[in-house]
Tab-separated table of C-alpha atoms in Angstrom:
chain	number	residue	atom	x	y	z
A	306	ARG	CA	153.906	93.728	46.602
A	307	ASN	CA	156.892	95.706	48.177
A	308	PHE	CA	156.384	98.298	46.294
A	309	PHE	CA	153.706	99.189	49.259
A	310	THR	CA	154.653	98.201	52.569
A	311	LYS	CA	152.176	97.881	55.312
A	312	ARG	CA	151.973	100.769	57.901
A	313	THR	CA	153.180	99.513	61.052
A	314	LYS	CA	152.334	102.875	63.169
A	315	GLU	CA	148.752	102.582	64.544
A	316	LEU	CA	146.580	105.359	63.532
A	317	LYS	CA	145.178	107.064	66.624
A	318	PRO	CA	141.407	106.787	66.841
A	319	ALA	CA	139.257	109.137	64.228
A	320	VAL	CA	137.396	110.504	67.118
A	321	GLN	CA	139.671	113.092	68.070
A	322	SER	CA	140.119	114.808	64.543
A	323	ALA	CA	138.161	115.016	61.418
A	324	PRO	CA	140.269	112.910	58.817
A	325	GLY	CA	141.722	114.515	55.911
A	326	TRP	CA	141.310	113.496	52.379
A	327	LYS	CA	143.621	113.124	49.325
A	328	LEU	CA	143.048	112.929	45.734
A	329	PHE	CA	142.879	108.670	45.813
A	330	GLY	CA	141.525	107.594	49.184
A	331	LYS	CA	142.354	108.855	52.770
A	332	VAL	CA	145.092	110.616	54.216
A	333	PRO	CA	145.972	109.562	58.161
A	334	PRO	CA	143.750	112.009	60.448
A	335	ARG	CA	145.303	115.227	61.613
A	336	GLU	CA	146.265	114.975	65.384
A	337	ASN	CA	145.530	118.374	66.466
A	338	LEU	CA	142.066	119.610	66.255
A	339	PRO	CA	141.704	122.704	64.070
A	340	LYS	CA	142.472	125.707	65.711
A	341	ASP	CA	139.971	128.901	66.406
A	342	SER	CA	140.675	132.490	64.448
A	343	LYS	CA	141.275	133.796	67.705
A	344	ILE	CA	143.654	131.200	69.258
A	345	ILE	CA	145.448	131.952	65.869
A	346	GLN	CA	145.622	135.514	66.229
A	347	GLN	CA	146.605	135.207	69.719
A	348	GLU	CA	149.760	132.647	69.261
A	349	TYR	CA	150.812	135.095	66.296
A	350	GLU	CA	150.770	137.913	69.041
A	351	ALA	CA	152.681	136.238	71.609
A	352	ARG	CA	155.263	134.793	68.469
A	353	THR	CA	155.840	138.333	66.989
A	354	GLY	CA	154.782	141.051	70.003
A	355	ARG	CA	152.291	143.392	68.018
A	356	MET	CA	148.712	143.553	69.001
A	357	TYR	CA	146.241	144.197	66.438
A	358	LYS	CA	144.141	147.233	66.699
A	359	PRO	CA	140.590	147.446	65.398
A	360	PRO	CA	140.591	150.853	63.172
A	361	PRO	CA	138.780	153.645	64.836
A	362	PRO	CA	134.783	153.799	64.605
A	363	SER	CA	135.171	157.010	62.654
A	364	ALA	CA	137.161	155.779	59.857
A	365	ARG	CA	134.468	153.483	59.265
A	366	ARG	CA	132.120	154.007	56.775
A	367	LYS	CA	129.323	156.445	58.710
A	368	ASN	CA	126.252	155.223	56.287
A	369	MET	CA	126.713	151.947	55.926
A	370	GLU	CA	123.383	151.843	53.406
A	371	PHE	CA	125.405	153.444	50.835
A	372	GLU	CA	127.126	151.445	48.189
A	373	PRO	CA	128.542	153.092	45.272
A	374	LEU	CA	127.126	151.307	42.079
A	375	SER	CA	130.562	152.492	40.116
A	376	THR	CA	133.522	153.950	40.438
A	377	THR	CA	131.645	157.238	39.134
A	378	ALA	CA	130.021	157.379	42.371
A	379	LEU	CA	133.161	157.156	44.910
A	380	ILE	CA	133.402	161.035	44.124
A	381	LEU	CA	130.600	161.294	46.449
A	382	GLU	CA	132.227	159.291	49.532
A	383	ASP	CA	134.390	161.375	51.689
A	384	ARG	CA	137.728	160.583	52.114
A	385	PRO	CA	139.533	158.148	54.448
A	386	ALA	CA	140.691	159.463	57.977
A	387	ASN	CA	144.456	159.357	56.783
A	388	LEU	CA	143.983	161.693	54.241
A	389	PRO	CA	143.068	165.334	54.369
A	390	ALA	CA	139.350	166.084	54.278
A	391	LYS	CA	137.759	167.599	50.743
A	392	SER	CA	137.042	171.224	50.441
A	393	VAL	CA	133.935	172.315	50.244
A	394	GLU	CA	134.670	173.692	46.921
A	395	GLU	CA	135.881	170.377	45.691
A	396	ALA	CA	133.228	168.711	47.262
A	397	LEU	CA	130.397	170.833	45.516
A	398	ARG	CA	132.745	169.977	42.235
A	399	HIS	CA	132.431	166.813	42.655
A	400	ARG	CA	128.869	166.580	43.184
A	401	GLN	CA	128.206	168.717	39.887
A	402	GLU	CA	130.279	166.192	38.225
A	403	TYR	CA	128.816	163.313	39.235
A	404	ASP	CA	125.222	164.882	38.549
A	405	GLU	CA	126.423	166.029	34.853
A	406	MET	CA	127.622	161.554	34.719
A	407	VAL	CA	123.882	160.667	35.588
A	408	ALA	CA	122.360	163.298	33.163
A	409	GLU	CA	124.533	162.315	30.615
A	410	ALA	CA	123.960	158.443	30.965
A	411	LYS	CA	120.045	159.417	30.904
A	412	LYS	CA	120.572	161.005	27.821
A	413	ARG	CA	122.181	158.029	26.214
A	414	GLU	CA	119.604	155.673	27.610
A	415	ILE	CA	117.024	157.681	26.445
A	416	LYS	CA	118.380	158.157	22.998
A	417	GLU	CA	118.968	154.379	22.626
A	418	ALA	CA	115.533	153.296	24.187
A	419	HIS	CA	114.356	155.785	20.843
A	420	LYS	CA	116.528	154.496	18.395
A	421	ARG	CA	115.306	150.662	19.315
A	422	LYS	CA	111.694	151.978	18.965
A	423	LYS	CA	112.607	153.467	15.697
A	424	ILE	CA	114.069	150.288	14.565
A	425	MET	CA	110.959	148.253	15.868
A	426	ARG	CA	108.472	150.489	14.196
A	427	ALA	CA	110.210	150.434	10.926
A	428	ARG	CA	110.376	146.346	11.347
A	429	PHE	CA	106.482	146.559	12.373
A	430	LYS	CA	105.903	148.656	9.156
A	431	GLN	CA	107.922	146.003	7.168
A	432	GLU	CA	106.431	143.266	8.195
A	433	GLU	CA	102.654	145.088	7.728
A	434	ASN	CA	103.971	145.478	3.698
A	435	ILE	CA	105.026	142.295	3.309
A	436	ALA	CA	101.958	140.785	4.745
A	437	SER	CA	100.107	143.287	2.728
A	438	ALA	CA	102.514	142.811	-0.431
A	439	MET	CA	102.179	138.969	0.250
A	440	VAL	CA	97.866	138.795	-0.416
A	441	ILE	CA	98.415	140.655	-3.441
A	442	TRP	CA	100.764	138.330	-4.947
A	443	VAL	CA	98.992	135.105	-3.938
A	444	ASN	CA	95.469	136.533	-4.531
A	445	GLU	CA	95.668	138.886	-7.390
A	446	ILE	CA	99.147	138.470	-9.381
A	447	LEU	CA	100.402	134.867	-9.261
A	448	PRO	CA	96.710	133.693	-10.518
A	449	ASN	CA	96.963	136.333	-13.219
A	450	TRP	CA	100.692	136.028	-13.666
A	451	GLU	CA	100.991	136.513	-17.964
A	452	GLY	CA	98.470	139.143	-17.857
A	453	MET	CA	99.793	141.002	-14.800
A	454	ARG	CA	103.509	140.812	-14.963
A	455	ALA	CA	104.252	143.591	-16.733
A	456	THR	CA	101.968	146.338	-15.339
A	457	ARG	CA	103.406	149.343	-13.837
A	458	ARG	CA	101.622	148.280	-11.060
A	459	VAL	CA	103.364	144.650	-10.535
A	460	ARG	CA	106.814	146.455	-11.688
A	461	GLU	CA	106.353	149.040	-8.791
A	462	LEU	CA	105.647	146.565	-6.190
A	463	TRP	CA	108.510	144.284	-7.606
A	464	TRP	CA	110.837	147.006	-7.201
A	465	GLN	CA	110.166	147.068	-3.500
A	466	GLY	CA	111.150	143.425	-3.202
A	467	LEU	CA	108.807	139.944	-3.016
A	468	PRO	CA	107.596	138.512	0.183
A	469	PRO	CA	109.929	135.694	1.296
A	470	SER	CA	106.522	133.343	0.861
A	471	VAL	CA	106.284	133.871	-2.349
A	472	ARG	CA	109.602	134.643	-3.763
A	473	GLY	CA	110.829	130.916	-5.252
A	474	LYS	CA	107.489	131.040	-7.197
A	475	VAL	CA	107.962	134.351	-8.643
A	476	TRP	CA	111.451	133.399	-9.333
A	477	SER	CA	110.540	130.181	-11.012
A	478	LEU	CA	107.834	131.720	-13.292
A	479	ALA	CA	109.769	134.816	-14.295
A	480	VAL	CA	113.024	132.619	-15.145
A	481	GLY	CA	110.997	130.587	-16.956
A	482	ASN	CA	111.694	126.848	-18.137
A	483	GLU	CA	112.963	127.243	-21.841
A	484	LEU	CA	114.773	123.733	-21.306
A	485	ASN	CA	111.646	122.128	-20.477
A	486	ILE	CA	113.196	120.085	-18.222
A	487	THR	CA	110.937	118.025	-15.601
A	488	PRO	CA	111.110	116.895	-12.139
A	489	GLU	CA	111.533	113.138	-13.865
A	490	LEU	CA	114.345	114.372	-15.959
A	491	TYR	CA	116.220	116.032	-12.791
A	492	GLU	CA	115.761	112.542	-11.085
A	493	ILE	CA	117.799	110.631	-13.829
A	494	PHE	CA	120.772	112.945	-14.121
A	495	LEU	CA	120.631	112.690	-10.635
A	496	SER	CA	120.627	108.842	-10.268
A	497	ARG	CA	123.475	109.229	-13.420
A	498	ALA	CA	125.518	111.624	-10.872
A	499	LYS	CA	124.996	109.394	-8.209
A	500	GLU	CA	126.416	106.047	-10.219
A	501	ARG	CA	129.391	108.392	-11.247
A	502	TRP	CA	130.304	109.252	-7.842
A	503	LYS	CA	130.114	105.761	-7.079
A	504	SER	CA	132.318	104.705	-9.711
A	505	PHE	CA	135.041	107.193	-8.847
A	506	SER	CA	135.024	105.916	-5.195
A	507	GLU	CA	135.404	101.920	-6.039
A	508	THR	CA	137.788	102.754	-9.083
A	509	SER	CA	141.772	103.944	-8.798
A	510	SER	CA	143.411	104.087	-11.673
A	511	GLU	CA	142.646	106.462	-14.690
A	512	ASN	CA	141.967	103.824	-17.364
A	513	ASP	CA	138.952	102.241	-14.462
A	514	ILE	CA	137.567	106.105	-14.646
A	515	GLU	CA	137.785	106.264	-18.269
A	516	ASP	CA	136.308	102.702	-18.818
A	517	ALA	CA	133.398	104.047	-16.545
A	518	GLY	CA	132.572	106.561	-19.163
A	519	ALA	CA	134.117	109.937	-17.173
A	520	SER	CA	137.355	111.253	-17.981
A	521	VAL	CA	139.878	112.535	-15.145
A	522	ALA	CA	138.581	116.298	-15.287
A	523	ASP	CA	134.882	115.350	-14.753
A	524	ARG	CA	136.075	113.490	-11.457
A	525	GLU	CA	137.987	116.535	-10.474
A	526	ALA	CA	134.484	118.621	-11.447
A	527	SER	CA	132.042	116.547	-10.084
A	528	LEU	CA	133.765	115.731	-6.780
A	529	GLU	CA	136.711	117.700	-5.845
A	530	LEU	CA	135.742	120.937	-6.822
A	531	ILE	CA	131.846	120.605	-5.628
A	532	LYS	CA	132.899	119.319	-2.253
A	533	LEU	CA	135.304	122.437	-1.956
A	534	ASP	CA	132.716	124.689	-2.818
A	535	ILE	CA	130.046	123.401	-0.461
A	536	SER	CA	131.807	123.686	2.482
A	537	ARG	CA	132.716	127.472	1.358
A	538	THR	CA	129.255	128.236	0.565
A	539	PHE	CA	127.564	130.808	2.982
A	540	PRO	CA	130.050	129.290	5.896
A	541	SER	CA	128.621	131.138	8.769
A	542	LEU	CA	124.811	129.676	7.933
A	543	TYR	CA	126.665	126.073	8.633
A	544	ILE	CA	123.399	125.052	6.780
A	545	PHE	CA	125.597	123.631	3.865
A	546	GLN	CA	128.078	122.173	5.874
A	547	LYS	CA	128.951	118.854	6.159
A	548	GLY	CA	126.183	117.304	8.415
A	549	GLY	CA	123.990	119.973	7.327
A	550	PRO	CA	120.355	119.761	6.502
A	551	TYR	CA	121.033	121.278	2.798
A	552	HIS	CA	124.605	119.899	2.164
A	553	ASP	CA	123.633	116.670	0.710
A	554	LEU	CA	121.133	118.605	-1.383
A	555	LEU	CA	123.444	121.382	-2.623
A	556	HIS	CA	125.859	118.253	-3.650
A	557	SER	CA	122.470	116.874	-5.514
A	558	VAL	CA	121.637	119.684	-7.739
A	559	LEU	CA	125.465	120.383	-8.861
A	560	GLY	CA	126.213	117.051	-9.399
A	561	ALA	CA	123.091	116.229	-11.445
A	562	TYR	CA	123.723	119.866	-13.513
A	563	THR	CA	127.520	118.618	-14.535
A	564	CYS	CA	125.817	115.808	-15.648
A	565	TYR	CA	122.904	117.601	-17.588
A	566	ARG	CA	125.372	120.080	-19.100
A	567	PRO	CA	129.080	118.417	-19.746
A	568	ASP	CA	129.952	121.336	-21.706
A	569	VAL	CA	129.712	123.498	-18.949
A	570	GLY	CA	130.238	121.538	-16.145
A	571	TYR	CA	130.506	122.689	-12.819
A	572	VAL	CA	132.535	126.275	-12.067
A	573	GLN	CA	133.349	127.915	-9.460
A	574	GLY	CA	130.614	130.282	-7.686
A	575	MET	CA	127.524	127.930	-9.052
A	576	SER	CA	127.130	126.428	-5.582
A	577	PHE	CA	126.112	130.417	-4.183
A	578	ILE	CA	123.425	130.463	-6.970
A	579	ALA	CA	122.153	127.011	-6.263
A	580	ALA	CA	122.198	127.963	-2.372
A	581	VAL	CA	119.966	130.483	-2.710
A	582	LEU	CA	117.744	128.904	-5.101
A	583	ILE	CA	117.645	125.441	-2.562
A	584	LEU	CA	116.911	128.153	0.218
A	585	ASN	CA	113.448	129.470	-1.443
A	586	LEU	CA	112.765	126.665	-3.877
A	587	GLU	CA	112.042	122.095	-3.548
A	588	GLU	CA	114.830	120.762	-4.764
A	589	ALA	CA	113.173	119.907	-8.171
A	590	ASP	CA	112.165	123.428	-8.787
A	591	ALA	CA	115.839	124.442	-8.098
A	592	PHE	CA	117.359	122.462	-10.084
A	593	ILE	CA	114.927	123.452	-13.210
A	594	ALA	CA	115.675	127.399	-11.956
A	595	PHE	CA	119.321	126.346	-12.076
A	596	ALA	CA	119.741	124.877	-15.187
A	597	ASN	CA	117.506	127.392	-16.786
A	598	LEU	CA	119.001	130.080	-15.117
A	599	LEU	CA	122.733	129.641	-16.292
A	600	ASN	CA	121.026	128.830	-19.784
A	601	LYS	CA	120.823	132.670	-20.159
A	602	PRO	CA	123.087	134.298	-22.317
A	603	CYS	CA	125.157	136.463	-19.794
A	604	GLN	CA	125.340	133.489	-17.225
A	605	LEU	CA	126.444	131.402	-19.979
A	606	ALA	CA	129.287	133.273	-21.581
A	607	PHE	CA	130.559	133.850	-17.803
A	608	PHE	CA	130.270	130.236	-16.711
A	609	ARG	CA	131.754	128.622	-20.399
A	610	VAL	CA	134.476	131.427	-19.861
A	611	ASP	CA	133.706	133.124	-23.265
A	612	HIS	CA	136.098	135.874	-23.264
A	613	SER	CA	134.893	137.647	-26.289
A	614	MET	CA	131.582	137.732	-24.997
A	615	MET	CA	132.746	138.984	-21.097
A	616	LEU	CA	134.726	141.498	-22.997
A	617	LYS	CA	131.373	142.597	-24.346
A	618	TYR	CA	129.773	142.711	-21.389
A	619	PHE	CA	132.824	144.456	-19.689
A	620	ALA	CA	132.534	147.181	-22.341
A	621	ALA	CA	129.021	147.923	-22.103
A	622	PHE	CA	129.512	148.469	-18.325
A	623	GLU	CA	132.046	150.978	-18.885
A	624	VAL	CA	129.446	152.965	-21.099
A	625	PHE	CA	127.138	153.596	-18.566
A	626	PHE	CA	130.204	153.742	-15.702
A	627	GLU	CA	131.652	156.538	-17.697
A	628	GLU	CA	128.046	158.158	-18.185
A	629	ASN	CA	126.655	158.080	-14.869
A	630	LEU	CA	130.214	158.750	-12.643
A	631	PRO	CA	132.714	160.104	-14.917
A	632	LYS	CA	135.038	161.235	-11.670
A	633	LEU	CA	135.164	157.583	-10.637
A	634	PHE	CA	135.461	156.026	-13.850
A	635	LEU	CA	138.686	158.146	-14.537
A	636	HIS	CA	139.977	157.465	-11.130
A	637	PHE	CA	139.827	153.740	-11.872
A	638	LYS	CA	140.991	154.282	-15.527
A	639	SER	CA	144.321	156.509	-14.188
A	640	TYR	CA	145.137	152.960	-12.247
A	641	SER	CA	144.298	150.745	-15.450
A	642	LEU	CA	141.418	149.177	-13.085
A	643	THR	CA	139.315	147.297	-15.616
A	644	PRO	CA	135.870	145.773	-15.189
A	645	ASP	CA	136.930	142.002	-14.509
A	646	ILE	CA	139.030	142.803	-11.433
A	647	TYR	CA	135.688	143.043	-9.545
A	648	LEU	CA	132.710	142.453	-11.791
A	649	ILE	CA	133.501	138.861	-12.298
A	650	ASP	CA	132.997	137.590	-8.957
A	651	TRP	CA	129.699	140.210	-8.748
A	652	ILE	CA	128.359	138.506	-12.090
A	653	PHE	CA	129.113	134.621	-11.241
A	654	THR	CA	127.451	134.525	-7.559
A	655	LEU	CA	124.772	137.261	-8.895
A	656	TYR	CA	126.113	139.158	-5.633
A	657	SER	CA	124.975	136.082	-3.554
A	658	LYS	CA	128.715	135.590	-2.035
A	659	SER	CA	129.343	139.828	-1.951
A	660	LEU	CA	126.550	141.218	-0.371
A	661	PRO	CA	124.147	140.216	2.545
A	662	LEU	CA	121.721	137.539	1.936
A	663	ASP	CA	118.678	139.080	2.501
A	664	LEU	CA	120.377	142.003	0.081
A	665	ALA	CA	121.178	139.717	-2.458
A	666	CYS	CA	117.666	138.037	-2.714
A	667	ARG	CA	116.382	141.277	-3.069
A	668	VAL	CA	118.899	142.228	-6.154
A	669	TRP	CA	117.938	138.953	-7.177
A	670	ASP	CA	114.195	139.550	-7.368
A	671	VAL	CA	114.649	142.676	-9.432
A	672	PHE	CA	117.224	140.558	-11.369
A	673	CYS	CA	114.296	138.308	-12.139
A	674	ARG	CA	112.107	141.291	-13.408
A	675	ASP	CA	114.585	143.082	-15.534
A	676	GLY	CA	117.634	140.293	-16.388
A	677	GLU	CA	120.871	140.944	-17.314
A	678	GLU	CA	120.996	144.663	-17.368
A	679	PHE	CA	120.179	144.744	-13.575
A	680	LEU	CA	122.883	143.242	-12.467
A	681	PHE	CA	125.416	145.523	-14.210
A	682	ARG	CA	123.004	148.471	-12.916
A	683	THR	CA	123.421	147.004	-9.498
A	684	GLY	CA	127.280	147.234	-9.974
A	685	LEU	CA	126.989	150.804	-10.787
A	686	GLY	CA	124.451	151.109	-7.918
A	687	ILE	CA	127.683	149.730	-5.554
A	688	LEU	CA	130.219	152.031	-7.048
A	689	ARG	CA	127.897	155.002	-6.653
A	690	LEU	CA	127.247	154.039	-2.548
A	691	TYR	CA	131.278	154.181	-2.072
A	692	GLU	CA	132.593	156.576	-4.768
A	693	ASP	CA	134.013	159.004	-2.217
A	694	ILE	CA	135.492	156.251	-0.623
A	695	LEU	CA	137.031	154.769	-3.677
A	696	LEU	CA	138.233	158.145	-5.023
A	697	GLN	CA	140.538	158.097	-2.124
A	698	MET	CA	141.874	154.554	-2.498
A	699	ASP	CA	144.863	153.363	-4.936
A	700	PHE	CA	144.764	150.497	-7.352
A	701	ILE	CA	145.462	147.603	-4.544
A	702	HIS	CA	142.726	148.872	-1.649
A	703	ILE	CA	140.139	149.258	-4.524
A	704	ALA	CA	140.267	145.887	-5.336
A	705	GLN	CA	140.556	144.922	-2.108
A	706	PHE	CA	137.611	146.900	-0.905
A	707	LEU	CA	135.379	145.857	-4.009
A	708	THR	CA	136.119	141.733	-3.707
A	709	LYS	CA	134.893	141.981	0.187
A	710	LEU	CA	132.117	145.112	0.596
A	711	PRO	CA	131.323	146.253	3.954
A	712	GLU	CA	128.897	144.305	5.402
A	713	ASP	CA	126.989	147.119	7.141
A	714	ILE	CA	125.106	148.015	3.517
A	715	THR	CA	121.571	148.588	3.766
A	716	SER	CA	118.923	147.782	0.953
A	717	GLU	CA	117.579	151.207	1.601
A	718	LYS	CA	120.856	152.998	0.587
A	719	LEU	CA	122.000	150.526	-2.064
A	720	PHE	CA	118.552	150.681	-3.927
A	721	SER	CA	118.367	154.212	-3.742
A	722	CYS	CA	121.871	154.561	-5.239
A	723	ILE	CA	121.232	151.936	-8.181
A	724	ALA	CA	117.708	154.017	-8.492
A	725	ALA	CA	120.038	157.209	-9.630
A	726	ILE	CA	121.669	155.407	-12.063
A	727	GLN	CA	120.542	155.959	-15.506
A	728	MET	CA	120.955	153.064	-17.785
A	729	GLN	CA	120.543	155.218	-20.716
A	730	ASN	CA	123.820	156.673	-23.176
A	731	SER	CA	122.903	158.786	-25.891
A	732	ASN	CA	119.629	157.977	-26.109
A	733	LYS	CA	120.359	154.265	-26.216
A	734	LYS	CA	119.540	151.696	-23.757
A	735	TRP	CA	121.793	148.863	-22.333
A	736	ALA	CA	120.328	146.404	-25.040
A	737	GLN	CA	120.739	148.761	-27.896
A	738	VAL	CA	124.419	149.490	-26.798
A	739	PHE	CA	125.324	145.578	-26.244
A	740	ALA	CA	123.756	145.103	-29.659
A	741	SER	CA	126.062	147.611	-31.568
A	742	LEU	CA	129.112	146.151	-29.705
A	743	MET	CA	128.266	142.494	-30.737
A	744	LYS	CA	128.097	144.281	-34.214
A	745	ASP	CA	131.481	145.900	-33.979
A	746	ASN	CA	134.214	143.390	-33.483
A	747	LYS	CA	137.050	145.962	-33.412
A	748	GLU	CA	135.235	147.186	-29.746
A	749	GLY	CA	136.564	143.910	-27.624
A	750	ASP	CA	140.135	144.692	-28.599
A	751	LYS	CA	139.746	148.366	-27.756
A	752	ASN	CA	138.346	147.743	-24.543
A	753	HIS	CA	140.443	144.867	-23.672
A	754	SER	CA	141.205	143.172	-19.840
A	755	PRO	CA	145.056	142.170	-19.238
A	756	ALA	CA	143.854	139.752	-16.594
A	757	LEU	CA	141.507	138.056	-18.509
A	758	LYS	CA	144.165	138.025	-21.441
A	759	SER	CA	146.466	136.564	-18.902
């Protein structure tokens, strides 16, 4: 109570002045009325002895209707009265400079407008092509899939990119289901994965985990690595982040696969492949396509880290690398830059991490058509696209560049470079070259990669 004493001084009536305010309530009203600006000015003049003189009318802007819209327009203004006036020549020069600026600005505006129109026309044309292609795929190709999938017309249409509405269906048909997985089987392995996650969260000691029928390695694979990778999968989209619409779905597909294929387990990079499939397919269909896709020879070799098989794939890649891009091949050789340094990341994620998502889907389209050969052909296409830049770089900069490709890469430029790559060496195609390397056991040792051995 003694902290805040009562005010003994009585306040003057509030009628005489307007009350003031502070943060936590009223303050005493001001004793003096607020002064007018003229009174303040008179008091200032009386105290200082200075008289305020308004500027002469000539110094004010003559044409008050004109206001410069930017600093460039100031060159058309007359100078203030206390500065020398512009000469006729200077005024004309400023007028000419201003007109040139306006003309250049109009040119840029017209150029930008033409560019926007061109982009819009290209977009409308692309949408029309997609719409017409979708009709063909839905009405003609998909109902007669087995008979038409290998025809020249379908293959050409396939190369141009699949319409998003039929992409998932075509991928499922092209990948197939050799493993004969059913939606019911997926539910079985998903429930098993959920039980294992539950047991991991409930148990604390390693012995309890082993009694639950799982090893510490399984726990790390199914929990830690999957959780980490999901948060790093297409982070810019946010849909796979915790709380996003596809977070739990991606976690379910990957968890079910680790239970379905414990011999493979979970490997970093799988999350990108599963995420692309989830964006284009229903949950069970995405799992079926995911399991069958990873069962292909190339993916199985990489995800099981079969060094001998991976070296043979790299050796086959280098055969066509030297055939198509001899200068860049020698440049890479001079720095001992082996394919595993940049190809592993590309193959592990099927380019979905390295390329923009829409372009990666376009690569997936033709990969489903041509198989593993197209993965390595795409790699050569990327090297061809940036050949001139890569020839100027050293080992470190090449590795950094190929690990994180430019974001402005377009499908037109990339696929034109891919089309220019010839997958034929001494009249041998990819499958024949790879088969000959499989027979020759010594070839893998000659084309070894130090990074893989370490």
